[in-house]
PDB file of C-alpha atoms in Angstrom:
ATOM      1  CA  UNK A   1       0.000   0.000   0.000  1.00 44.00           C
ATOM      2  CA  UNK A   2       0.853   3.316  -0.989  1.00 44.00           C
ATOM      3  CA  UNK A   3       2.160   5.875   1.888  1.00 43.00           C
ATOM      4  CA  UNK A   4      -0.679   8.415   3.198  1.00 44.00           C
ATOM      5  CA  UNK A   5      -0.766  12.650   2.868  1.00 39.00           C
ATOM      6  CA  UNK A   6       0.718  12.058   6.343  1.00 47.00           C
ATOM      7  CA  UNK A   7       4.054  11.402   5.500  1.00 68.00           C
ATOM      8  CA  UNK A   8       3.988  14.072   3.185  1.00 85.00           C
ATOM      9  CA  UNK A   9       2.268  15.332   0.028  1.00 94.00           C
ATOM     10  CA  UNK A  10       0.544  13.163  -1.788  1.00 96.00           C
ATOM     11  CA  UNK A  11       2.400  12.752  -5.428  1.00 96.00           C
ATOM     12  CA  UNK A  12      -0.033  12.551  -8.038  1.00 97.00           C
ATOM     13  CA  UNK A  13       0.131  12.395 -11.928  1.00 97.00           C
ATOM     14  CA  UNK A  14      -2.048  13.802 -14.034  1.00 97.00           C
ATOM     15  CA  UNK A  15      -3.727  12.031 -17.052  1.00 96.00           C
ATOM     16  CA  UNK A  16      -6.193  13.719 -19.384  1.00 93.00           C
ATOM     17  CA  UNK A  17      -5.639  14.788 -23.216  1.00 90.00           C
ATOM     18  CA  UNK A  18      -6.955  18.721 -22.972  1.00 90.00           C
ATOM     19  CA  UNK A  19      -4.041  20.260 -22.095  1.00 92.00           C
ATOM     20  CA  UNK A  20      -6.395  22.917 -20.583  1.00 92.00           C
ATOM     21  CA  UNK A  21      -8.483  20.646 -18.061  1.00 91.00           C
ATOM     22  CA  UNK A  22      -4.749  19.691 -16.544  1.00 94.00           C
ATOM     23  CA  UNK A  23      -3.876  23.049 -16.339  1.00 94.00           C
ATOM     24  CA  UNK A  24      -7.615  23.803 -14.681  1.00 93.00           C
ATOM     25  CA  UNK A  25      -6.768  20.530 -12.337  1.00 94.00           C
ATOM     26  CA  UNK A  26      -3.629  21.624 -11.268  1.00 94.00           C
ATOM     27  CA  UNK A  27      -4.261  24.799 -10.075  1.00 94.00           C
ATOM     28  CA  UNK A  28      -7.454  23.996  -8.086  1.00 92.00           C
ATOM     29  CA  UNK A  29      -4.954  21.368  -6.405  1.00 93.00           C
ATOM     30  CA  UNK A  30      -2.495  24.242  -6.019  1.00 91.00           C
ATOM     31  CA  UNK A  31      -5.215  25.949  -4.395  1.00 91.00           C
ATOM     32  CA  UNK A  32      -7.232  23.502  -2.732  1.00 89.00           C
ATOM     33  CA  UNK A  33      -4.474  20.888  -1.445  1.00 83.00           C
ATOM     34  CA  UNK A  34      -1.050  23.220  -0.362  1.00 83.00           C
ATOM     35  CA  UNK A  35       0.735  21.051   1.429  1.00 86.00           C
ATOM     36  CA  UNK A  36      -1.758  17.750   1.208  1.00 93.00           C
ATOM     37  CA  UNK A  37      -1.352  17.013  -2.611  1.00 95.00           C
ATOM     38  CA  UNK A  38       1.445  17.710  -4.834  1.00 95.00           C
ATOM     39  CA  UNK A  39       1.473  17.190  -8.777  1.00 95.00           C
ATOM     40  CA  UNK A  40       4.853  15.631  -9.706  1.00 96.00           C
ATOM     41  CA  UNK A  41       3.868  14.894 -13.539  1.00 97.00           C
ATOM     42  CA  UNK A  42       1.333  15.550 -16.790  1.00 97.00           C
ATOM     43  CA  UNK A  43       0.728  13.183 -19.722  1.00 96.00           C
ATOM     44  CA  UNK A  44      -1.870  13.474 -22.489  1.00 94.00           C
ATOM     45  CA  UNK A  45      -1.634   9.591 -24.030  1.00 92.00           C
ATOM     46  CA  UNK A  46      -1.876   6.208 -22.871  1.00 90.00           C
ATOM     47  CA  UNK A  47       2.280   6.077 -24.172  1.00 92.00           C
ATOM     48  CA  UNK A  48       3.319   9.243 -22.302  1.00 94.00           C
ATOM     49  CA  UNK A  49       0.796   7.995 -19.484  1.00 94.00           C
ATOM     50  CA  UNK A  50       2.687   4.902 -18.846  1.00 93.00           C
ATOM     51  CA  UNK A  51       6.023   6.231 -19.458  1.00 94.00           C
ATOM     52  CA  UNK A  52       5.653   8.869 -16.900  1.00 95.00           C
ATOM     53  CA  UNK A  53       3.989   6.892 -14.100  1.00 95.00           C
ATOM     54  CA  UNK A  54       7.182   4.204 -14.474  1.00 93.00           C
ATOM     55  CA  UNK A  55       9.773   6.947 -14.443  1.00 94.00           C
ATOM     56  CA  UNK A  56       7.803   8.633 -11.394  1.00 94.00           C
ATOM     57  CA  UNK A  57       6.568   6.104  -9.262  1.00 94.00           C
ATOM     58  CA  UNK A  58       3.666   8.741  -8.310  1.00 96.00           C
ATOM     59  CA  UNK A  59       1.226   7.735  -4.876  1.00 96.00           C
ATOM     60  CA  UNK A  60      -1.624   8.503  -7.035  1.00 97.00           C
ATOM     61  CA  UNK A  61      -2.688   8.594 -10.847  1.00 97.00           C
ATOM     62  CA  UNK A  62      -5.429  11.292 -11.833  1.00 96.00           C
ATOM     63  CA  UNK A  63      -6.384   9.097 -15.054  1.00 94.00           C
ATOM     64  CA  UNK A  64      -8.982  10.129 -17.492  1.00 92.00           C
ATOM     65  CA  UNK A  65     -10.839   7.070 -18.915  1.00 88.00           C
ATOM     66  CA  UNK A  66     -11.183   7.869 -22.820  1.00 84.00           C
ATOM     67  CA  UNK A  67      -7.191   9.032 -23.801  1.00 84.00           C
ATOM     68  CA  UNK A  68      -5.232   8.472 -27.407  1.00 82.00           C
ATOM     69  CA  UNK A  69      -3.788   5.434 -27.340  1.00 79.00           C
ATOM     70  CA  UNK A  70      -5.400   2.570 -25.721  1.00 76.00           C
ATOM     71  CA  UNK A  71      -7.230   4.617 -22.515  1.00 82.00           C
ATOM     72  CA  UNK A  72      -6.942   4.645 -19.111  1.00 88.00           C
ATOM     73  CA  UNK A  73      -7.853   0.774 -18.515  1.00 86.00           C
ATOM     74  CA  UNK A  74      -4.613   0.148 -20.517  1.00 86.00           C
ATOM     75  CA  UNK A  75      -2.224   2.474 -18.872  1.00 91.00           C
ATOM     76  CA  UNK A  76      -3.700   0.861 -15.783  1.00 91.00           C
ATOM     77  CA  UNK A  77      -2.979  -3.020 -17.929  1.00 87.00           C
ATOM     78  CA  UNK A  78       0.816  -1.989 -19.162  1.00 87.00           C
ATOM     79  CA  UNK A  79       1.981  -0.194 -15.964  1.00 81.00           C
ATOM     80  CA  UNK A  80       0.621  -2.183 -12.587  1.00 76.00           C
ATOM     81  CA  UNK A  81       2.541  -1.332  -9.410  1.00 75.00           C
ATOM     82  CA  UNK A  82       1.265  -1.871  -5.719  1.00 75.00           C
ATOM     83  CA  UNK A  83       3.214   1.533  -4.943  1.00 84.00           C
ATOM     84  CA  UNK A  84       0.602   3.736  -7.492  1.00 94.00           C
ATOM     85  CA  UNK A  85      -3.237   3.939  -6.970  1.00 95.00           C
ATOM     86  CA  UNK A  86      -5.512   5.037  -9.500  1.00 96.00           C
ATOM     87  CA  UNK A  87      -8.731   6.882  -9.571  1.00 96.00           C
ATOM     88  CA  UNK A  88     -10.433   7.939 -12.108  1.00 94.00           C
ATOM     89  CA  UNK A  89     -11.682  11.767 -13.179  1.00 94.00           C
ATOM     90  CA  UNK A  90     -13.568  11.485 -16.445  1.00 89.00           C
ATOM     91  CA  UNK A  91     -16.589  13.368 -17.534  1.00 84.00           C
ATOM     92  CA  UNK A  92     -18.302  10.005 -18.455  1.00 81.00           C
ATOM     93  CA  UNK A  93     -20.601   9.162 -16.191  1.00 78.00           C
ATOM     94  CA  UNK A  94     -22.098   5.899 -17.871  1.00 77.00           C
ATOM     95  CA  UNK A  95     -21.969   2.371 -16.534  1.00 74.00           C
ATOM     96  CA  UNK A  96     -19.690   0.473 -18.810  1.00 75.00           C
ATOM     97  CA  UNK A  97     -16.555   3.118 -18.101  1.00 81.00           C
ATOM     98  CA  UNK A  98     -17.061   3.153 -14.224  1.00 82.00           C
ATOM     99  CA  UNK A  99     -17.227  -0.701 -14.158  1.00 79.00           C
ATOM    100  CA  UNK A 100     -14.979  -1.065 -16.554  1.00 81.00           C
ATOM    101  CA  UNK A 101     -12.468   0.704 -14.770  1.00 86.00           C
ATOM    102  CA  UNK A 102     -12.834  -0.573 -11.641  1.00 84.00           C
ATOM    103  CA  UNK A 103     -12.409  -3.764 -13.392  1.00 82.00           C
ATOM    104  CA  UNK A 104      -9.265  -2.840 -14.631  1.00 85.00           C
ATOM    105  CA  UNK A 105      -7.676  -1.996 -11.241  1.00 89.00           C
ATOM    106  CA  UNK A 106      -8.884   1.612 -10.131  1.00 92.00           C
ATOM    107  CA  UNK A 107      -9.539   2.362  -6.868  1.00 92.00           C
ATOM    108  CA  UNK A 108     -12.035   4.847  -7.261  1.00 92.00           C
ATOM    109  CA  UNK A 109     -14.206   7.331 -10.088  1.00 93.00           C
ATOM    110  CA  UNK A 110     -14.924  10.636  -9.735  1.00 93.00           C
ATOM    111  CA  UNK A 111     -16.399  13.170 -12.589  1.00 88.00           C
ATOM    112  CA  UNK A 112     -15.265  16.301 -13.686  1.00 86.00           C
ATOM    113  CA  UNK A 113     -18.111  17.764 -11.776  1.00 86.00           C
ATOM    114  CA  UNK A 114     -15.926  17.483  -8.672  1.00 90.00           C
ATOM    115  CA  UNK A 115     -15.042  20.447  -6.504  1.00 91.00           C
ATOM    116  CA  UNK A 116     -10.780  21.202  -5.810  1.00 92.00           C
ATOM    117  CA  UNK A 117     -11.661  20.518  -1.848  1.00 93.00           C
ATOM    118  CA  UNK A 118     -13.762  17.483  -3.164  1.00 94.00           C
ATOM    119  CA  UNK A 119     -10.866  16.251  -5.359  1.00 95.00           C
ATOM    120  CA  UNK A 120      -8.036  16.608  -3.103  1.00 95.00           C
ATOM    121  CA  UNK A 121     -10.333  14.734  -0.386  1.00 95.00           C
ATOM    122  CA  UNK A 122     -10.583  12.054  -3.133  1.00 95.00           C
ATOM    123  CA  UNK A 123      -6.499  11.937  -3.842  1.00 96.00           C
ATOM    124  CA  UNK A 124      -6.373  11.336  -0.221  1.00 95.00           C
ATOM    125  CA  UNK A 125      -8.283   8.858   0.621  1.00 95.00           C
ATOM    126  CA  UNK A 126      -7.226   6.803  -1.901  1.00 95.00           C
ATOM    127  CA  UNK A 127      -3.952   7.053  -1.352  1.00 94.00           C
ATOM    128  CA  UNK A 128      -4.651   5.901   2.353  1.00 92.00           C
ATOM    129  CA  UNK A 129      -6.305   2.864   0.638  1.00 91.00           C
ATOM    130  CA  UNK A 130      -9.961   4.051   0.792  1.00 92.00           C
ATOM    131  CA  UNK A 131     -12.299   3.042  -2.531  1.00 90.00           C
ATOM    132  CA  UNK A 132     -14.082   6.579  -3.413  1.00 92.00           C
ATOM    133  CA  UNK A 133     -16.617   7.555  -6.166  1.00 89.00           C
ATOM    134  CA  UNK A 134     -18.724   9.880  -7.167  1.00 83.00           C
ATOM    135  CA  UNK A 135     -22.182   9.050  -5.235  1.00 75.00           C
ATOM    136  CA  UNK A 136     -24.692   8.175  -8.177  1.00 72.00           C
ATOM    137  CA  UNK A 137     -21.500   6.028  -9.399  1.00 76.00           C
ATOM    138  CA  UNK A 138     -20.908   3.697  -6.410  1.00 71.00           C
ATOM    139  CA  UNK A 139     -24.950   2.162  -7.130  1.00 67.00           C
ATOM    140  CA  UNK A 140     -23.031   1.241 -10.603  1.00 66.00           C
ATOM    141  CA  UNK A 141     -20.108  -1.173  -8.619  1.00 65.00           C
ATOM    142  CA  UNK A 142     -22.695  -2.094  -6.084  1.00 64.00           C
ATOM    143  CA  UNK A 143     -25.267  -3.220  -9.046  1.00 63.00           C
ATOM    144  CA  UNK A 144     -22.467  -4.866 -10.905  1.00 59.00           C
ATOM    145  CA  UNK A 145     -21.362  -6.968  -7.725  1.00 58.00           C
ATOM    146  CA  UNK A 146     -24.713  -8.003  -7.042  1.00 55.00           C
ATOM    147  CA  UNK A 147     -25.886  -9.434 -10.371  1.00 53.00           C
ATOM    148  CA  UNK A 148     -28.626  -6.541 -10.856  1.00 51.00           C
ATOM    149  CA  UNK A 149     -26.316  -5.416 -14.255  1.00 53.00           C
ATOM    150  CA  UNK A 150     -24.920  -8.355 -16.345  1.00 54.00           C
ATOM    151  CA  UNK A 151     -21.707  -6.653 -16.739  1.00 52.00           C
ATOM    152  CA  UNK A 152     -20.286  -9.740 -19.220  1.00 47.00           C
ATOM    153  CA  UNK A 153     -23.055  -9.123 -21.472  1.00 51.00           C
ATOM    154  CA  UNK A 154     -23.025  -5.221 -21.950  1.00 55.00           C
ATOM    155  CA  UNK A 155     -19.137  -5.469 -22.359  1.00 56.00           C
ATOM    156  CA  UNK A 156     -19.534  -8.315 -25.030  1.00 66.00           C
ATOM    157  CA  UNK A 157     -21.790  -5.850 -27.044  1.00 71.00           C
ATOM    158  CA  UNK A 158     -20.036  -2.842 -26.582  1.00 72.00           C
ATOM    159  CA  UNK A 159     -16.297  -4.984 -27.684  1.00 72.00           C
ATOM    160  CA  UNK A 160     -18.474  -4.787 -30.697  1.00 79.00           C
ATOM    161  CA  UNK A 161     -18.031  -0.964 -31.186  1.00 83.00           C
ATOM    162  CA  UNK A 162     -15.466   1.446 -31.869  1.00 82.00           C
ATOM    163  CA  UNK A 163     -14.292   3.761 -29.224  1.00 78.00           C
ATOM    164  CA  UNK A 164     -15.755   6.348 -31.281  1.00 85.00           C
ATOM    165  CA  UNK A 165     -19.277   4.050 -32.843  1.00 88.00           C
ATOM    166  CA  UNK A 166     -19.681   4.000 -28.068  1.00 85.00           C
ATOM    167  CA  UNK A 167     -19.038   7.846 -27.817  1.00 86.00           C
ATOM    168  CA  UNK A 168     -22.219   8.395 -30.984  1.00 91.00           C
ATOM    169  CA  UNK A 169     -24.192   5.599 -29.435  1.00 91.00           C
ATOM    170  CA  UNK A 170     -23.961   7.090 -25.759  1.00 86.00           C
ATOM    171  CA  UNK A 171     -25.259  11.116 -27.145  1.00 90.00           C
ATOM    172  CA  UNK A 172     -27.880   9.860 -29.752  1.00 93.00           C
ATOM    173  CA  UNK A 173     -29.473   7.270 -26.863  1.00 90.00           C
ATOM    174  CA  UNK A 174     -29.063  10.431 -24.616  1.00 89.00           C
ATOM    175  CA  UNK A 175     -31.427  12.362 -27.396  1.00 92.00           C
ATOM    176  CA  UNK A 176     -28.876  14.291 -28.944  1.00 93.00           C
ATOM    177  CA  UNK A 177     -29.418  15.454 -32.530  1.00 94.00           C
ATOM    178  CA  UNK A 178     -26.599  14.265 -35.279  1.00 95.00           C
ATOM    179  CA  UNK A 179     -25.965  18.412 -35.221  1.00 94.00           C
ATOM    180  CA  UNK A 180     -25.576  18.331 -31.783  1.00 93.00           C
ATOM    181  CA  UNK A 181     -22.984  15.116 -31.736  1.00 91.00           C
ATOM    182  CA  UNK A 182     -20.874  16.490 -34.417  1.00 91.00           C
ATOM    183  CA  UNK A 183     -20.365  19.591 -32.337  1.00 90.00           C
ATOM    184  CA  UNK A 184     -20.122  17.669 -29.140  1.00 85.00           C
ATOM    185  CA  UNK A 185     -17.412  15.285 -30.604  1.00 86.00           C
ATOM    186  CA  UNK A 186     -15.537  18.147 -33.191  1.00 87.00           C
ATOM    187  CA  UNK A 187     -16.912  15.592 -36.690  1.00 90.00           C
ATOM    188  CA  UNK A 188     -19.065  16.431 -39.344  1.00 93.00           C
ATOM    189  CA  UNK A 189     -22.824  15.216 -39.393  1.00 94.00           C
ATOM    190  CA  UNK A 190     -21.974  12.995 -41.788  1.00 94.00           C
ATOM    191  CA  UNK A 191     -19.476  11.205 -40.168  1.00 94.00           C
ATOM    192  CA  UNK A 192     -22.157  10.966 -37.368  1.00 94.00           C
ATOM    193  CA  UNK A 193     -24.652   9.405 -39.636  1.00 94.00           C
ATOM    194  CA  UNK A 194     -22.200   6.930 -40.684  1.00 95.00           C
ATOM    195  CA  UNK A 195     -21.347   5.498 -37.603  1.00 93.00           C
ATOM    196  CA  UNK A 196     -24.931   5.733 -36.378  1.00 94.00           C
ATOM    197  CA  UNK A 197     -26.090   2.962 -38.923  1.00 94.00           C
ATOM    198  CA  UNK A 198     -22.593   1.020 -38.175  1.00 93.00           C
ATOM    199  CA  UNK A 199     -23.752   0.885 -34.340  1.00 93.00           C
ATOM    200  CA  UNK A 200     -27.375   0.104 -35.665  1.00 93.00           C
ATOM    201  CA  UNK A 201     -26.176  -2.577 -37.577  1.00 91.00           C
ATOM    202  CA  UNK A 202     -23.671  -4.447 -35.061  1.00 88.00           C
ATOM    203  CA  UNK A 203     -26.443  -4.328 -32.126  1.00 88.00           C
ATOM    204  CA  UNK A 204     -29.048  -5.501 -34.308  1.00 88.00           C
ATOM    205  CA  UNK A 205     -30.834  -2.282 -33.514  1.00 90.00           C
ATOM    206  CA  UNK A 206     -33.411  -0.638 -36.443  1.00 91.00           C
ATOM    207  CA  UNK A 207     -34.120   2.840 -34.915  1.00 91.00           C
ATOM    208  CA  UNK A 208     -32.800   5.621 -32.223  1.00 91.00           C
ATOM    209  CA  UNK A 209     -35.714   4.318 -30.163  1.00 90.00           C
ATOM    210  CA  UNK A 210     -34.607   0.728 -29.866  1.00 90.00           C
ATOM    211  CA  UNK A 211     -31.150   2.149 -29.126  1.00 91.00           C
ATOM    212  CA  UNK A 212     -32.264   4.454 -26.940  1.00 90.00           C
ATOM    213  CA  UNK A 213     -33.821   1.746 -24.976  1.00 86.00           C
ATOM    214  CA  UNK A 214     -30.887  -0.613 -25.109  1.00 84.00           C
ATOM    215  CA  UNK A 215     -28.675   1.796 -23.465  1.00 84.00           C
ATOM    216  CA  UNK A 216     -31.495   2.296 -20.779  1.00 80.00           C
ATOM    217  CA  UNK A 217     -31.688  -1.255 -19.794  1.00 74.00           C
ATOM    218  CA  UNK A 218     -27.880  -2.042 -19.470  1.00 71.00           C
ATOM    219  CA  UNK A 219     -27.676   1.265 -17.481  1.00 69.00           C
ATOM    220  CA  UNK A 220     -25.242   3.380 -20.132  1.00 72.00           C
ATOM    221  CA  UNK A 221     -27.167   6.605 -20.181  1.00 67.00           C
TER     222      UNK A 221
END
């Protein structure tokens, strides 16, 4: 287990590909956490991700779940260590990521909804070996433990889609127009339409309604 803020600032390394959210993250942990958290390291890929956290050997990884390169459940895969403790901070707040992760050796998810004083108390406790997440997040692990979502099944359709084909899926189930996804994900509307009938056609879906429902049942919205 990883030392505790009480033998000194926590060392943390951040994770996330928008240059401008670690910039926003390290300065509300400059503010909120003086002398309780300290940010030793940046990376924007999976690559740089795991290249940092072996050169480091950081207490804590602030690790975004979608990231170039693989994402955080394979920085997580290509760079274990019993000395590093990771917790997620992603904006995705949908059932397959916060299992997922947790699956893949997280100790905790939080969203980028958290507060600096509500982050740093997150850093913390997982580095003193707590499990933390966001509180509509922990019913996901809870649900997935006891059987109530059939975790094999949703990740055997979703192996089915892109990284990309789960990002549409997730917005158009949500109600989102095509307009509104290409703008939300920086693509045109046609690339949205294309990989709207691609995820139609590998979950054996025939309309935004069935989809919409799909997602509702395994919990993704």
């Amino acid at each position: 287990m990883t030392e505790t803020a009480s033998a000194g600032p926590v060392r943390v390394v951040l994770v996330d590909d928008h240059a401008m959210f670690r910039a926003g993250v390290r300065a509300e942990l400059a503010a909120s956490g003086v002398g309780v958290v300290e940010v030793v390291g940046e990376a924007a890929d999976a690559d740089a991700a795991v290249d940092v956290v072996r050169e480091l050997q950081p207490q804590v990884v602030l690790l975004d779940v979608h990231l170039p390169g693989g994402g955080g459940v394979e920085v997580m895969r290509r760079q274990p260590s019993a000395d590093t403790l990771y917790l997620a901070l992603s904006v995705s707040d949908a059932a397959e990521d916060v299992i997922g992760t947790i699956r893949g050796g997280a100790r905790g998810y939080v969203t980028k909804t958290i507060t600096g004083p509500e982050l740093v108390d997150a850093i913390t406790r997982v580095a003193g070996g707590d499990a933390v997440f966001s509180p509509r997040l922990a019913g996901f692990v809870l649900d997935a433990f006891a059987g109530s979502i059939d975790v094999a099944a949703v990740d055997e359709d979703l192996d089915r889609l892109t990284e990309r084909e789960r990002e549409v899926m997730r917005l158009i189930a949500r109600g989102y127009a095509y307009k509104e996804v290409a703008k939300e994900l920086f693509i045109s509307v046609k690339t949205v339409e294309t990989h709207m009938s691609s995820v139609l056609r590998k979950l054996q879906l025939s309309s935004r309604h069935e989809l919409t429902k799909w997602a509702s049942d395994r919990r993704l919205l």
